[in-house]
CSV table of N, CA, C and O in Angstrom, one decimal:
chain,number,residue,atom,x,y,z
Y,1,MET,N,187.8,167.8,-5.9
Y,1,MET,CA,187.3,168.4,-4.6
Y,1,MET,C,186.2,166.8,-4.3
Y,1,MET,O,185.6,166.2,-5.3
Y,2,THR,N,186.2,167.0,-3.0
Y,2,THR,CA,185.2,166.2,-2.2
Y,2,THR,C,184.3,166.9,-1.8
Y,2,THR,O,184.2,168.0,-1.5
Y,3,THR,N,183.1,165.7,-2.2
Y,3,THR,CA,181.7,167.0,-1.5
Y,3,THR,C,181.2,166.4,0.0
Y,3,THR,O,181.8,165.7,0.8
Y,4,PRO,N,181.1,167.6,0.7
Y,4,PRO,CA,180.6,167.4,1.7
Y,4,PRO,C,179.9,166.6,2.8
Y,4,PRO,O,178.7,166.2,1.6
Y,5,ARG,N,180.3,166.1,3.1
Y,5,ARG,CA,179.3,164.9,3.8
Y,5,ARG,C,178.4,165.3,4.8
Y,5,ARG,O,178.4,166.2,5.5
Y,6,ILE,N,177.1,164.9,4.3
Y,6,ILE,CA,175.7,165.0,5.3
Y,6,ILE,C,175.1,164.3,6.3
Y,6,ILE,O,175.5,163.3,6.0
Y,7,THR,N,175.7,164.5,7.9
Y,7,THR,CA,175.3,164.0,8.6
Y,7,THR,C,173.7,164.0,8.8
Y,7,THR,O,172.7,164.6,8.8
Y,8,ALA,N,173.2,163.0,9.6
Y,8,ALA,CA,172.1,163.3,10.5
Y,8,ALA,C,171.3,164.5,11.0
Y,8,ALA,O,170.6,164.5,11.0
Y,9,LEU,N,172.6,165.0,12.0
Y,9,LEU,CA,172.6,165.4,12.6
Y,9,LEU,C,172.4,166.9,11.9
Y,9,LEU,O,172.0,168.6,12.5
Y,10,GLY,N,173.2,167.1,10.7
Y,10,GLY,CA,172.8,168.6,9.5
Y,10,GLY,C,171.7,168.3,9.1
Y,10,GLY,O,171.2,169.5,8.6
Y,11,VAL,N,170.5,167.2,9.6
Y,11,VAL,CA,169.0,167.6,8.6
Y,11,VAL,C,168.4,167.7,9.5
Y,11,VAL,O,168.0,167.0,11.1
Y,12,GLN,N,167.0,168.3,9.7
Y,12,GLN,CA,166.2,168.3,10.4
Y,12,GLN,C,164.7,168.3,9.3
Y,12,GLN,O,164.8,168.8,8.8
Y,13,VAL,N,163.9,167.0,9.3
Y,13,VAL,CA,162.7,166.5,9.0
Y,13,VAL,C,161.5,167.9,9.6
Y,13,VAL,O,161.5,167.2,10.8
Y,14,GLY,N,161.2,168.2,9.1
Y,14,GLY,CA,159.4,168.7,9.8
Y,14,GLY,C,159.9,170.3,10.0
Y,14,GLY,O,159.1,170.3,11.1
Y,15,GLY,N,160.3,171.2,9.8
Y,15,GLY,CA,160.3,172.3,10.1
Y,15,GLY,C,162.1,172.8,10.4
Y,15,GLY,O,163.2,171.7,10.3
Y,16,GLY,N,162.5,173.7,11.2
Y,16,GLY,CA,163.9,174.5,11.7
Y,16,GLY,C,164.5,175.0,12.8
Y,16,GLY,O,165.1,176.0,13.2
Y,17,HIS,N,162.8,174.7,13.7
Y,17,HIS,CA,163.3,175.0,15.1
Y,17,HIS,C,165.1,174.8,15.7
Y,17,HIS,O,164.6,175.4,17.2
Y,18,TYR,N,165.0,173.8,15.3
Y,18,TYR,CA,166.7,173.7,15.9
Y,18,TYR,C,167.7,174.1,15.5
Y,18,TYR,O,169.0,174.0,16.2
Y,19,LYS,N,167.4,174.4,14.6
Y,19,LYS,CA,168.6,175.3,13.5
Y,19,LYS,C,169.1,176.5,14.2
Y,19,LYS,O,168.5,177.1,14.9
Y,20,GLY,N,170.8,176.7,14.1
Y,20,GLY,CA,170.9,178.0,14.8
Y,20,GLY,C,171.0,177.7,16.3
Y,20,GLY,O,171.7,178.8,17.1
Y,21,LYS,N,170.8,176.8,17.1
Y,21,LYS,CA,170.8,176.3,18.0
Y,21,LYS,C,172.5,175.8,18.4
Y,21,LYS,O,172.7,175.4,17.8
Y,22,ALA,N,172.8,176.4,19.6
Y,22,ALA,CA,174.6,176.2,20.0
Y,22,ALA,C,174.8,174.3,20.0
Y,22,ALA,O,175.6,174.2,19.8
Y,23,ILE,N,173.6,173.7,20.2
Y,23,ILE,CA,173.7,172.0,20.6
Y,23,ILE,C,172.4,171.8,20.1
Y,23,ILE,O,171.2,171.9,20.9
Y,24,GLN,N,172.6,170.2,19.4
Y,24,GLN,CA,171.4,169.8,19.1
Y,24,GLN,C,170.7,169.2,20.5
Y,24,GLN,O,171.5,168.8,20.9
Y,25,PRO,N,169.5,169.5,21.0
Y,25,PRO,CA,168.7,168.5,21.7
Y,25,PRO,C,169.2,167.2,22.1
Y,25,PRO,O,169.5,167.0,23.2
Y,26,VAL,N,169.5,166.4,20.9
Y,26,VAL,CA,169.6,165.2,20.5
Y,26,VAL,C,171.2,164.8,21.4
Y,26,VAL,O,171.1,163.8,21.9
Y,27,GLU,N,172.3,166.0,20.6
Y,27,GLU,CA,173.2,165.6,21.4
Y,27,GLU,C,173.2,165.7,23.0
Y,27,GLU,O,174.3,164.7,23.5
Y,28,TYR,N,173.0,166.9,23.4
Y,28,TYR,CA,172.8,166.8,25.0
Y,28,TYR,C,171.8,165.6,25.9
Y,28,TYR,O,172.4,164.9,26.9
Y,29,ILE,N,170.5,165.1,25.1
Y,29,ILE,CA,169.9,163.8,25.5
Y,29,ILE,C,170.8,162.7,25.5
Y,29,ILE,O,171.1,162.5,26.6
Y,30,SER,N,171.4,162.8,24.6
Y,30,SER,CA,172.6,161.7,24.6
Y,30,SER,C,173.5,161.8,25.4
Y,30,SER,O,174.2,160.8,26.1
Y,31,ALA,N,174.3,162.6,25.5
Y,31,ALA,CA,175.6,162.9,26.3
Y,31,ALA,C,175.2,162.7,27.5
Y,31,ALA,O,176.0,162.4,28.1
Y,32,ASN,N,174.1,163.1,27.7
Y,32,ASN,CA,173.8,162.8,29.8
Y,32,ASN,C,172.5,161.8,29.5
Y,32,ASN,O,172.7,161.8,31.0
Y,33,ARG,N,172.8,160.7,29.2
Y,33,ARG,CA,171.4,159.3,29.3
Y,33,ARG,C,170.5,159.4,29.4
Y,33,ARG,O,170.0,159.0,30.3
Y,34,LEU,N,169.8,160.8,29.3
Y,34,LEU,CA,168.5,161.0,29.3
Y,34,LEU,C,167.5,160.2,29.5
Y,34,LEU,O,167.6,159.1,28.4
Y,35,ASN,N,166.4,159.7,29.9
Y,35,ASN,CA,165.3,158.7,29.9
Y,35,ASN,C,164.1,159.6,28.5
Y,35,ASN,O,164.6,160.7,28.5
Y,36,PHE,N,163.6,158.7,28.1
Y,36,PHE,CA,162.8,158.9,27.2
Y,36,PHE,C,161.8,160.3,28.2
Y,36,PHE,O,161.9,162.0,26.9
Y,37,LEU,N,161.2,160.5,29.0
Y,37,LEU,CA,160.5,161.4,29.4
Y,37,LEU,C,161.4,162.9,29.7
Y,37,LEU,O,160.9,163.9,29.5
Y,38,GLU,N,162.5,162.5,30.3
Y,38,GLU,CA,163.2,164.0,30.1
Y,38,GLU,C,164.0,164.4,28.7
Y,38,GLU,O,163.9,165.6,28.4
Y,39,GLY,N,164.2,163.6,28.2
Y,39,GLY,CA,164.5,164.0,26.3
Y,39,GLY,C,163.1,164.5,25.6
Y,39,GLY,O,164.0,165.7,25.3
Y,40,CYS,N,162.6,164.5,26.5
Y,40,CYS,CA,161.4,165.0,25.4
Y,40,CYS,C,160.9,166.5,26.0
Y,40,CYS,O,161.0,167.2,25.5
Y,41,SER,N,161.2,166.4,27.5
Y,41,SER,CA,161.0,167.9,27.7
Y,41,SER,C,162.5,168.7,27.3
Y,41,SER,O,162.1,169.9,27.2
Y,42,VAL,N,163.3,168.1,27.3
Y,42,VAL,CA,164.5,169.2,27.1
Y,42,VAL,C,164.3,169.2,25.6
Y,42,VAL,O,164.5,170.4,25.3
Y,43,LYS,N,163.6,168.6,25.1
Y,43,LYS,CA,163.6,169.1,23.2
Y,43,LYS,C,162.0,170.0,23.0
Y,43,LYS,O,162.5,170.7,22.4
Y,44,ARG,N,161.8,170.1,24.0
Y,44,ARG,CA,160.8,170.9,24.0
Y,44,ARG,C,161.1,171.9,24.3
Y,44,ARG,O,159.9,173.1,24.4
Y,45,ILE,N,161.5,172.4,25.4
Y,45,ILE,CA,162.4,173.9,26.2
Y,45,ILE,C,163.0,174.6,25.4
Y,45,ILE,O,162.9,175.4,25.4
Y,46,THR,N,163.4,173.7,24.3
Y,46,THR,CA,164.7,174.1,23.5
Y,46,THR,C,163.7,174.6,22.7
Y,46,THR,O,164.4,175.8,22.0
Y,47,ARG,N,163.1,174.6,21.6
Y,47,ARG,CA,161.8,174.2,21.0
Y,47,ARG,C,160.8,175.8,21.0
Y,47,ARG,O,160.4,176.3,19.7
Y,48,TRP,N,160.3,175.6,22.2
Y,48,TRP,CA,158.9,176.7,22.0
Y,48,TRP,C,159.0,177.6,21.7
Y,48,TRP,O,157.9,177.9,21.0
Y,49,ARG,N,160.0,178.8,21.7
Y,49,ARG,CA,159.7,179.7,21.6
Y,49,ARG,C,159.9,179.8,19.8
Y,49,ARG,O,159.7,181.1,19.4
Y,50,ASP,N,160.5,179.2,19.2
Y,50,ASP,CA,160.3,179.1,17.7
Y,50,ASP,C,159.6,178.5,17.2
Y,50,ASP,O,159.0,178.6,15.8
Y,51,LYS,N,158.3,178.4,17.8
Y,51,LYS,CA,156.7,177.3,17.5
Y,51,LYS,C,155.8,178.8,16.6
Y,51,LYS,O,156.1,179.7,17.3
Y,52,PRO,N,155.1,178.3,16.1
Y,52,PRO,CA,154.0,179.6,15.7
Y,52,PRO,C,153.4,179.9,17.1
Y,52,PRO,O,153.0,179.1,18.1
Y,53,ALA,N,152.9,180.9,17.1
Y,53,ALA,CA,152.5,181.5,18.6
Y,53,ALA,C,151.4,180.0,18.5
Y,53,ALA,O,151.5,180.3,20.0
Y,54,GLU,N,150.4,180.0,17.8
Y,54,GLU,CA,149.1,179.1,18.5
Y,54,GLU,C,150.0,177.6,18.8
Y,54,GLU,O,149.1,177.3,19.4
Y,55,HIS,N,150.9,177.2,18.4
Y,55,HIS,CA,151.5,176.1,19.3
Y,55,HIS,C,152.6,176.3,20.7
Y,55,HIS,O,152.7,175.4,21.1
Y,56,ARG,N,153.0,177.5,20.9
Y,56,ARG,CA,154.2,177.7,21.9
Y,56,ARG,C,153.7,176.9,23.3
Y,56,ARG,O,154.6,176.2,23.8
Y,57,PHE,N,151.9,177.7,23.8
Y,57,PHE,CA,152.1,177.1,24.8
Y,57,PHE,C,151.5,175.5,25.1
Y,57,PHE,O,151.8,174.9,26.1
Y,58,GLN,N,151.0,175.0,24.0
Y,58,GLN,CA,150.9,173.5,24.0
Y,58,GLN,C,152.2,172.5,24.3
Y,58,GLN,O,151.8,172.3,24.9
Y,59,ASP,N,153.3,173.4,23.6
Y,59,ASP,CA,154.5,172.8,24.6
Y,59,ASP,C,155.0,173.1,25.5
Y,59,ASP,O,155.4,171.6,26.7
Y,60,LEU,N,154.6,173.9,26.3
Y,60,LEU,CA,155.1,174.3,27.5
Y,60,LEU,C,154.1,173.3,28.1
Y,60,LEU,O,154.8,172.6,29.4
Y,61,GLU,N,152.6,173.0,28.2
Y,61,GLU,CA,151.6,172.7,28.7
Y,61,GLU,C,152.2,170.9,28.4
Y,61,GLU,O,152.1,169.9,29.6
Y,62,LYS,N,152.5,170.5,27.6
Y,62,LYS,CA,153.5,169.0,27.3
Y,62,LYS,C,154.4,168.5,28.3
Y,62,LYS,O,155.0,167.3,28.7
Y,63,ILE,N,155.0,169.8,28.2
Y,63,ILE,CA,156.6,169.6,29.2
Y,63,ILE,C,156.0,169.6,30.8
Y,63,ILE,O,156.3,168.7,31.4
Y,64,LYS,N,154.8,170.0,31.2
Y,64,LYS,CA,154.0,170.1,32.6
Y,64,LYS,C,153.8,168.7,32.7
Y,64,LYS,O,153.8,167.9,33.3
Y,65,HIS,N,152.8,168.0,31.9
Y,65,HIS,CA,152.5,166.5,31.3
Y,65,HIS,C,153.6,165.4,31.7
Y,65,HIS,O,153.6,164.6,32.3
Y,66,GLU,N,154.9,165.8,31.0
Y,66,GLU,CA,156.1,164.8,31.2
Y,66,GLU,C,156.4,165.1,32.0
Y,66,GLU,O,156.9,164.0,32.6
Y,67,ILE,N,156.3,166.0,32.6
Y,67,ILE,CA,157.3,166.0,34.5
Y,67,ILE,C,156.5,165.4,35.1
Y,67,ILE,O,156.9,164.6,36.7
Y,68,ASP,N,155.3,165.5,35.3
Y,68,ASP,CA,154.2,165.0,35.8
Y,68,ASP,C,153.8,163.3,36.1
Y,68,ASP,O,153.9,162.9,36.8
Y,69,LEU,N,153.9,163.4,34.8
Y,69,LEU,CA,154.6,161.1,34.4
Y,69,LEU,C,155.6,161.0,34.9
Y,69,LEU,O,155.7,159.9,35.3
Y,70,LEU,N,156.5,161.7,34.6
Y,70,LEU,CA,158.3,161.5,35.7
Y,70,LEU,C,157.9,161.3,36.8
Y,70,LEU,O,158.4,160.4,37.6
Y,71,ILE,N,157.3,162.3,37.3
Y,71,ILE,CA,157.6,162.6,39.0
Y,71,ILE,C,156.6,161.0,39.3
Y,71,ILE,O,157.3,160.2,40.5
Y,72,GLU,N,155.7,160.5,39.1
Y,72,GLU,CA,155.0,159.8,39.1
Y,72,GLU,C,155.4,158.6,38.8
Y,72,GLU,O,155.2,157.1,39.8
Y,73,LEU,N,156.4,158.3,38.3
Y,73,LEU,CA,156.8,157.1,37.3
Y,73,LEU,C,158.1,156.6,38.6
Y,73,LEU,O,158.6,155.7,39.2
Y,74,GLU,N,158.7,157.8,39.0
Y,74,GLU,CA,160.3,157.8,39.6
Y,74,GLU,C,159.4,157.9,41.2
Y,74,GLU,O,160.4,156.8,41.8
Y,75,SER,N,158.4,158.0,41.4
Y,75,SER,CA,158.0,157.6,42.8
Y,75,SER,C,157.4,156.9,43.3
Y,75,SER,O,157.8,155.9,44.3
Y,76,ARG,N,156.8,156.0,42.2
Y,76,ARG,CA,156.1,154.7,42.3
Y,76,ARG,C,157.6,153.5,42.8
Y,76,ARG,O,157.4,152.9,43.2
Y,77,ASP,N,158.4,154.0,42.0
Y,77,ASP,CA,159.8,152.7,42.1
Y,77,ASP,C,161.0,153.5,43.3
Y,77,ASP,O,161.6,152.6,43.5
Y,78,ALA,N,160.4,155.0,44.4
Y,78,ALA,CA,161.4,154.9,45.4
Y,78,ALA,C,161.1,154.5,46.6
Y,78,ALA,O,160.3,153.5,46.5
């Protein structure tokens, strides 16, 4: 009898807010070669509803800040 192999994608440290999602944010981020700020926004928008009530809107505020940073950095190079 073989023991099932545990992969890094099958483990979540510090919570379960990605469990039960159709696709892990890290898989989407990697497949689409998103940069750091884009990836952070994807991660946060995926999980914000699953966070405790006192932290939900904090994730949305962080997304707004990350998008503002992305706009600032990208427009600097345009």
